[in-house]
mmCIF file of C-alpha atoms in Angstrom:
data_model
loop_
_atom_site.group_PDB
_atom_site.id
_atom_site.type_symbol
_atom_site.label_atom_id
_atom_site.label_comp_id
_atom_site.label_asym_id
_atom_site.label_seq_id
_atom_site.Cartn_x
_atom_site.Cartn_y
_atom_site.Cartn_z
ATOM 1 C CA MET A 1 0.000 0.000 0.000
ATOM 2 C CA ASN A 2 1.254 3.512 -0.763
ATOM 3 C CA PRO A 3 0.057 7.147 -0.661
ATOM 4 C CA GLY A 4 -1.468 6.756 -4.116
ATOM 5 C CA THR A 5 -4.449 4.940 -2.573
ATOM 6 C CA TYR A 6 -5.299 8.054 -0.584
ATOM 7 C CA VAL A 7 -4.502 10.483 -3.399
ATOM 8 C CA THR A 8 -6.783 8.730 -5.899
ATOM 9 C CA ASN A 9 -9.600 8.709 -3.372
ATOM 10 C CA ALA A 10 -9.129 12.313 -2.254
ATOM 11 C CA VAL A 11 -9.004 13.625 -5.819
ATOM 12 C CA ALA A 12 -12.280 11.886 -6.695
ATOM 13 C CA MET A 13 -13.883 13.033 -3.437
ATOM 14 C CA TRP A 14 -12.925 16.715 -3.783
ATOM 15 C CA ALA A 15 -13.906 16.709 -7.463
ATOM 16 C CA GLY A 16 -17.370 15.583 -6.375
ATOM 17 C CA LEU A 17 -17.581 18.109 -3.558
ATOM 18 C CA ALA A 18 -16.474 20.969 -5.827
ATOM 19 C CA PRO A 19 -17.846 20.290 -9.339
ATOM 20 C CA ALA A 20 -15.829 23.187 -10.800
ATOM 21 C CA SER A 21 -12.533 21.498 -9.835
ATOM 22 C CA GLU A 22 -9.590 21.818 -12.212
ATOM 23 C CA GLN A 23 -7.491 18.717 -12.953
ATOM 24 C CA ALA A 24 -3.905 19.193 -14.179
ATOM 25 C CA PRO A 25 -1.059 16.683 -14.726
ATOM 26 C CA THR A 26 0.452 17.443 -11.324
ATOM 27 C CA HIS A 27 -2.532 18.349 -9.157
ATOM 28 C CA LEU A 28 -6.237 18.845 -8.580
ATOM 29 C CA ARG A 29 -7.540 22.255 -7.538
ATOM 30 C CA ALA A 30 -10.944 22.392 -5.853
ATOM 31 C CA ASP A 31 -12.416 25.849 -5.282
ATOM 32 C CA LEU A 32 -15.117 25.938 -2.614
ATOM 33 C CA PRO A 33 -17.058 29.043 -1.569
ATOM 34 C CA THR A 34 -14.957 29.437 1.584
ATOM 35 C CA ALA A 35 -11.585 27.862 0.694
ATOM 36 C CA THR A 36 -9.395 26.253 -1.952
ATOM 37 C CA ARG A 37 -7.927 22.738 -1.724
ATOM 38 C CA ILE A 38 -5.002 21.673 -3.915
ATOM 39 C CA ILE A 39 -3.874 18.035 -3.965
ATOM 40 C CA LEU A 40 -0.594 17.023 -5.584
ATOM 41 C CA THR A 41 -1.186 13.913 -7.666
ATOM 42 C CA GLU A 42 2.378 12.927 -8.546
ATOM 43 C CA PRO A 43 5.503 12.272 -6.458
ATOM 44 C CA GLY A 44 7.957 15.110 -6.965
ATOM 45 C CA ALA A 45 5.257 17.646 -7.761
ATOM 46 C CA ILE A 46 6.307 19.520 -4.637
ATOM 47 C CA ALA A 47 8.339 21.766 -6.940
ATOM 48 C CA VAL A 48 5.110 23.473 -8.018
ATOM 49 C CA VAL A 49 3.757 24.116 -4.500
ATOM 50 C CA GLY A 50 4.868 27.752 -4.414
ATOM 51 C CA GLU A 51 3.402 28.480 -7.836
ATOM 52 C CA LEU A 52 0.112 26.793 -6.973
ATOM 53 C CA ALA A 53 -0.190 28.612 -3.653
ATOM 54 C CA ALA A 54 0.539 31.943 -5.314
ATOM 55 C CA SER A 55 -2.283 31.321 -7.806
ATOM 56 C CA VAL A 56 -4.888 31.527 -5.022
ATOM 57 C CA PRO A 57 -5.961 35.128 -4.294
ATOM 58 C CA ALA A 58 -4.757 36.659 -1.049
ATOM 59 C CA GLY A 59 -7.372 36.437 1.667
ATOM 60 C CA THR A 60 -8.644 33.046 0.494
ATOM 61 C CA ARG A 61 -8.085 30.091 2.802
ATOM 62 C CA VAL A 62 -6.002 27.473 1.011
ATOM 63 C CA THR A 63 -4.526 24.052 1.742
ATOM 64 C CA VAL A 64 -1.973 22.347 -0.492
ATOM 65 C CA GLU A 65 -1.597 18.615 0.203
ATOM 66 C CA ASP A 66 1.591 16.697 -0.584
ATOM 67 C CA SER A 67 0.877 13.090 0.350
ATOM 68 C CA TRP A 68 4.183 11.639 -0.762
ATOM 69 C CA GLY A 69 6.265 12.425 2.304
ATOM 70 C CA ALA A 70 8.667 14.846 0.652
ATOM 71 C CA GLU A 71 10.744 17.255 2.711
ATOM 72 C CA ALA A 72 8.645 20.266 3.665
ATOM 73 C CA LEU A 73 9.458 23.528 1.921
ATOM 74 C CA PRO A 74 9.322 26.898 3.668
ATOM 75 C CA LEU A 75 6.488 28.873 2.088
ATOM 76 C CA ASN A 76 5.952 32.508 2.955
ATOM 77 C CA GLY A 77 2.630 33.115 4.687
ATOM 78 C CA PHE A 78 1.836 29.393 5.094
ATOM 79 C CA ASP A 79 1.864 27.075 8.080
ATOM 80 C CA VAL A 80 3.358 23.647 7.432
ATOM 81 C CA LEU A 81 1.810 20.546 9.011
ATOM 82 C CA ARG A 82 3.121 16.986 8.795
ATOM 83 C CA MET A 83 0.612 14.243 9.536
ATOM 84 C CA PRO A 84 0.507 10.456 9.214
ATOM 85 C CA LEU A 85 -1.150 9.200 6.041
ATOM 86 C CA MET A 86 -2.615 5.809 6.930
ATOM 87 C CA VAL A 87 -4.046 2.828 5.071
ATOM 88 C CA ARG A 88 -5.991 -0.148 6.409
ATOM 89 C CA ARG A 89 -5.778 -3.407 4.484
ATOM 90 C CA PRO A 90 -8.989 -5.408 3.886
ATOM 91 C CA GLY A 91 -10.114 -7.333 6.940
ATOM 92 C CA PRO A 92 -12.909 -7.703 9.485
ATOM 93 C CA VAL A 93 -13.557 -5.194 12.243
ATOM 94 C CA GLU A 94 -15.328 -5.672 15.547
ATOM 95 C CA VAL A 95 -18.128 -3.248 16.384
ATOM 96 C CA VAL A 96 -18.615 -3.056 20.145
ATOM 97 C CA GLY A 97 -21.795 -1.466 21.419
ATOM 98 C CA ARG A 98 -21.657 1.176 24.154
ATOM 99 C CA PRO A 99 -24.435 2.199 26.520
ATOM 100 C CA GLY A 100 -26.231 5.279 25.255
ATOM 101 C CA VAL A 101 -24.333 5.324 21.937
ATOM 102 C CA ARG A 102 -26.021 4.891 18.566
ATOM 103 C CA VAL A 103 -24.416 5.316 15.136
ATOM 104 C CA VAL A 104 -26.445 5.866 11.965
ATOM 105 C CA ARG A 105 -25.746 6.273 8.296
ATOM 106 C CA VAL A 106 -27.229 9.697 7.576
ATOM 107 C CA GLY A 107 -30.379 9.480 5.491
ATOM 108 C CA ASP A 108 -32.018 12.904 5.388
ATOM 109 C CA ALA A 109 -31.217 16.611 5.256
ATOM 110 C CA ASP A 110 -31.750 17.255 8.970
ATOM 111 C CA GLU A 111 -29.418 14.432 9.995
ATOM 112 C CA LEU A 112 -26.889 15.688 7.458
ATOM 113 C CA ALA A 113 -27.050 19.175 8.960
ATOM 114 C CA ALA A 114 -26.526 17.736 12.455
ATOM 115 C CA ALA A 115 -23.489 15.753 11.272
ATOM 116 C CA GLU A 116 -22.139 18.793 9.448
ATOM 117 C CA ARG A 117 -22.396 20.853 12.659
ATOM 118 C CA VAL A 118 -20.516 18.205 14.648
ATOM 119 C CA MET A 119 -17.691 18.087 12.083
ATOM 120 C CA VAL A 120 -17.314 21.846 11.709
ATOM 121 C CA ASP A 121 -17.408 22.526 15.449
ATOM 122 C CA GLY A 122 -15.659 19.376 16.642
ATOM 123 C CA PHE A 123 -12.652 19.367 14.325
ATOM 124 C CA PRO A 124 -12.885 22.421 14.153
ATOM 125 C CA LEU A 125 -13.094 23.392 10.463
ATOM 126 C CA ARG A 126 -12.283 27.100 10.609
ATOM 127 C CA SER A 127 -12.962 27.722 6.931
ATOM 128 C CA PHE A 128 -16.653 26.925 7.485
ATOM 129 C CA GLN A 129 -17.128 28.975 10.659
ATOM 130 C CA PRO A 130 -19.546 30.561 11.245
ATOM 131 C CA LEU A 131 -21.420 27.681 9.647
ATOM 132 C CA THR A 132 -24.075 28.166 7.003
ATOM 133 C CA ARG A 133 -26.148 25.003 6.669
ATOM 134 C CA GLY A 134 -25.034 23.025 3.642
ATOM 135 C CA ALA A 135 -21.809 24.973 3.084
ATOM 136 C CA ALA A 136 -19.527 22.091 4.101
ATOM 137 C CA LEU A 137 -21.790 19.167 3.164
ATOM 138 C CA PRO A 138 -24.427 20.165 0.615
ATOM 139 C CA PRO A 139 -27.667 18.120 0.632
ATOM 140 C CA ARG A 140 -27.000 16.791 -2.881
ATOM 141 C CA LEU A 141 -24.381 14.472 -1.341
ATOM 142 C CA LEU A 142 -27.213 12.334 0.036
ATOM 143 C CA ASP A 143 -27.880 11.193 -3.538
ATOM 144 C CA THR A 144 -24.277 11.186 -4.795
ATOM 145 C CA PRO A 145 -22.791 7.702 -5.407
ATOM 146 C CA GLY A 146 -19.873 6.809 -3.157
ATOM 147 C CA TRP A 147 -20.736 9.194 -0.318
ATOM 148 C CA ASP A 148 -21.807 8.134 3.154
ATOM 149 C CA VAL A 149 -22.082 10.400 6.180
ATOM 150 C CA TRP A 150 -22.024 8.846 9.662
ATOM 151 C CA LEU A 151 -23.491 10.353 12.809
ATOM 152 C CA GLY A 152 -22.976 9.113 16.349
ATOM 153 C CA TYR A 153 -25.455 9.952 19.067
ATOM 154 C CA ARG A 154 -24.720 9.857 22.787
ATOM 155 C CA ASN A 155 -27.778 9.831 25.024
ATOM 156 C CA GLY A 156 -29.796 11.131 22.083
ATOM 157 C CA GLN A 157 -27.486 14.055 21.286
ATOM 158 C CA PRO A 158 -25.373 14.385 18.099
ATOM 159 C CA ALA A 159 -21.874 13.761 19.432
ATOM 160 C CA ALA A 160 -19.515 12.475 16.701
ATOM 161 C CA ALA A 161 -19.527 12.371 12.927
ATOM 162 C CA GLY A 162 -17.466 11.788 9.819
ATOM 163 C CA TYR A 163 -17.958 10.896 6.197
ATOM 164 C CA THR A 164 -16.567 8.295 3.850
ATOM 165 C CA PHE A 165 -16.066 8.244 0.102
ATOM 166 C CA ASP A 166 -15.863 5.048 -1.959
ATOM 167 C CA ASP A 167 -14.061 5.558 -5.267
ATOM 168 C CA GLY A 168 -14.664 1.972 -6.407
ATOM 169 C CA ASP A 169 -11.262 0.681 -5.264
ATOM 170 C CA ALA A 170 -10.775 2.094 -1.757
ATOM 171 C CA VAL A 171 -12.760 3.990 0.853
ATOM 172 C CA GLY A 172 -11.488 7.242 2.334
ATOM 173 C CA VAL A 173 -12.379 8.570 5.794
ATOM 174 C CA TYR A 174 -12.733 12.332 6.206
ATOM 175 C CA TRP A 175 -13.465 14.868 8.941
ATOM 176 C CA LEU A 176 -14.008 12.305 11.705
ATOM 177 C CA SER A 177 -14.563 14.383 14.823
ATOM 178 C CA THR A 178 -16.238 14.443 18.220
ATOM 179 C CA GLN A 179 -17.816 17.355 20.036
ATOM 180 C CA ALA A 180 -15.609 18.501 22.916
ATOM 181 C CA GLU A 181 -18.097 17.565 25.637
ATOM 182 C CA HIS A 182 -18.341 13.984 24.335
ATOM 183 C CA ARG A 183 -14.651 13.162 23.934
ATOM 184 C CA SER A 184 -12.954 10.203 25.637
ATOM 185 C CA ALA A 185 -16.219 8.256 25.565
ATOM 186 C CA GLY A 186 -15.449 6.030 22.551
ATOM 187 C CA LEU A 187 -17.593 7.967 20.080
ATOM 188 C CA GLY A 188 -14.911 8.246 17.393
ATOM 189 C CA ARG A 189 -14.225 4.519 17.597
ATOM 190 C CA ALA A 190 -17.931 3.724 17.406
ATOM 191 C CA VAL A 191 -18.428 5.845 14.279
ATOM 192 C CA LEU A 192 -15.320 4.588 12.497
ATOM 193 C CA ALA A 193 -15.825 0.916 13.368
ATOM 194 C CA THR A 194 -19.425 1.085 12.154
ATOM 195 C CA ALA A 195 -18.261 2.542 8.849
ATOM 196 C CA LEU A 196 -15.412 0.015 8.466
ATOM 197 C CA ALA A 197 -17.795 -2.867 9.027
ATOM 198 C CA THR A 198 -19.669 -1.926 5.842
ATOM 199 C CA GLY A 199 -16.607 -2.641 3.683
ATOM 200 C CA PRO A 200 -14.370 -5.302 5.255
ATOM 201 C CA ASP A 201 -13.203 -6.426 1.807
ATOM 202 C CA ARG A 202 -11.879 -2.985 0.850
ATOM 203 C CA PRO A 203 -8.751 -0.984 1.686
ATOM 204 C CA TRP A 204 -9.445 2.175 3.711
ATOM 205 C CA THR A 205 -7.382 5.335 3.944
ATOM 206 C CA LEU A 206 -7.175 8.597 5.873
ATOM 207 C CA VAL A 207 -4.884 11.380 7.035
ATOM 208 C CA ALA A 208 -4.608 11.357 10.826
ATOM 209 C CA THR A 209 -3.860 13.906 13.478
ATOM 210 C CA ASP A 210 -1.295 12.838 16.057
ATOM 211 C CA ALA A 211 -4.103 12.693 18.623
ATOM 212 C CA GLY A 212 -6.173 10.365 16.449
ATOM 213 C CA ARG A 213 -3.353 8.079 15.378
ATOM 214 C CA PRO A 214 -3.600 5.609 18.318
ATOM 215 C CA LEU A 215 -7.296 5.044 17.574
ATOM 216 C CA TYR A 216 -6.631 4.367 13.911
ATOM 217 C CA GLU A 217 -3.735 2.018 14.678
ATOM 218 C CA SER A 218 -5.948 0.056 17.072
ATOM 219 C CA LEU A 219 -8.414 -0.434 14.208
ATOM 220 C CA GLY A 220 -5.738 -1.748 11.840
ATOM 221 C CA PHE A 221 -4.506 1.373 10.027
ATOM 222 C CA GLU A 222 -0.790 1.606 9.187
ATOM 223 C CA THR A 223 1.219 4.735 8.388
ATOM 224 C CA VAL A 224 2.515 4.746 4.801
ATOM 225 C CA SER A 225 3.891 8.284 4.593
ATOM 226 C CA GLY A 226 4.130 11.604 6.396
ATOM 227 C CA ALA A 227 1.792 13.870 4.468
ATOM 228 C CA VAL A 228 2.742 17.558 4.333
ATOM 229 C CA TRP A 229 -0.019 20.164 4.278
ATOM 230 C CA TYR A 230 0.642 23.833 3.553
ATOM 231 C CA THR A 231 -2.153 25.961 4.986
ATOM 232 C CA ARG A 232 -3.003 29.652 4.819
ATOM 233 C CA ASN A 233 -5.961 30.971 6.813
#
């Protein structure tokens, strides 16, 4: 397994989220109403990071992803983050029930809005704050092939959420987060394990935070590279 599994999935996912995305030989650029995401699609494409970042107007939030583990470049005005890019090989997963915890695959616009709120506030996703309903996860995704949004309730309250995207070969996990008041109660594990159980015969991939890495490792994910993200807020 290599970073290409994640890159292929992320490119297809962002292209679906931002229909006006631009695909080039070295990268995908997805322009959303509140931010721009650029994903390098080839090893060695790091040489174009500065040029790509400069192409985004000042004042626009932008993230440039290099998933290949190259040495980070200093980039004026950008923060540089290095995070584990992880892949899980096909295999079964155990879903353990917890008192008061219920996980659902989102099926309507109100549930989608609740999940969206958890992700934006729990992560937090600064580019979508203050949140306008549907800005991060538009309702059309409910009918878009490959997309599934997962919402975990604790004692009846929306507490954790994330979404997955199936590109036909692998499944990517995105924006898995838990509201602050519900952390350390196993909500993230419950949501992710429930999702994984729907595709035990598929490889899964994600980019982890250092805080989330132990959870992902316990569920069978392995680090395949140190992704570098250049961010400007």
